[in-house]
Amino acid sequence: MINEPVFRKSSYSGVNGDCVEVADPTCGAAVRDSKNPSKGHFPFPADEWSAFLRSAHR
């Protein structure tokens, strides 16, 4: 059985619901469009997600 990731919206999301949602599966991270969650998500390995977060914090 495959566990589906549990997604959450950013605290920076607007009130109109236009945002990206993120999940923390054991493999790294997954990102999806909150307006179209049924369209799937993009998985990222842990090292790539960490590099993205480091870059975003600059």
Short mmCIF file of C-alpha atoms in Angstrom, two decimals:
data_model
loop_
_atom_site.label_atom_id
_atom_site.label_comp_id
_atom_site.label_asym_id
_atom_site.label_seq_id
_atom_site.Cartn_x
_atom_site.Cartn_y
_atom_site.Cartn_z
CA MET A 1 0.00 0.00 0.00
CA ILE A 2 1.36 3.43 -0.99
CA ASN A 3 0.75 6.28 1.45
CA GLU A 4 -0.37 9.50 -0.22
CA PRO A 5 1.50 12.60 0.98
CA VAL A 6 -0.33 15.00 3.29
CA PHE A 7 -0.21 18.48 1.75
CA ARG A 8 -0.31 21.83 3.56
CA LYS A 9 -0.58 25.41 2.33
CA SER A 10 2.08 27.97 3.02
CA SER A 11 1.44 30.57 5.70
CA TYR A 12 2.25 33.09 2.94
CA SER A 13 -0.71 31.95 0.82
CA GLY A 14 -3.26 34.55 -0.19
CA VAL A 15 -6.90 34.46 0.80
CA ASN A 16 -7.96 33.67 -2.78
CA GLY A 17 -6.51 30.15 -2.54
CA ASP A 18 -3.91 30.63 -5.27
CA CYS A 19 -0.94 28.90 -3.82
CA VAL A 20 1.35 25.95 -3.94
CA GLU A 21 0.96 23.17 -1.42
CA VAL A 22 3.84 21.16 -0.04
CA ALA A 23 4.09 17.72 1.58
CA ASP A 24 6.94 16.04 3.45
CA PRO A 25 7.03 12.42 2.36
CA THR A 26 9.96 10.33 3.56
CA CYS A 27 11.74 10.74 0.21
CA GLY A 28 12.05 14.55 0.37
CA ALA A 29 9.18 16.85 -0.63
CA ALA A 30 6.24 17.02 -3.00
CA VAL A 31 4.68 20.16 -4.49
CA ARG A 32 1.29 20.65 -6.15
CA ASP A 33 -1.04 23.41 -7.34
CA SER A 34 -3.74 24.02 -4.72
CA LYS A 35 -6.31 24.86 -7.42
CA ASN A 36 -5.73 21.54 -9.22
CA PRO A 37 -4.71 18.92 -6.65
CA SER A 38 -6.11 16.10 -8.78
CA LYS A 39 -3.53 16.90 -11.49
CA GLY A 40 -0.82 15.29 -9.37
CA HIS A 41 2.32 16.54 -7.72
CA PHE A 42 6.04 16.96 -8.37
CA PRO A 43 8.26 14.90 -6.06
CA PHE A 44 11.72 16.18 -5.13
CA PRO A 45 14.52 14.13 -3.53
CA ALA A 46 15.56 15.38 -0.09
CA ASP A 47 18.90 16.81 -1.27
CA GLU A 48 17.28 18.82 -4.09
CA TRP A 49 14.55 20.15 -1.78
CA SER A 50 17.15 21.19 0.80
CA ALA A 51 19.13 23.02 -1.89
CA PHE A 52 15.97 24.82 -3.02
CA LEU A 53 15.15 25.92 0.54
CA ARG A 54 18.69 27.18 1.11
CA SER A 55 18.49 29.18 -2.11
CA ALA A 56 15.04 30.57 -1.29
CA HIS A 57 16.15 31.80 2.14
CA ARG A 58 18.83 34.03 0.64
#
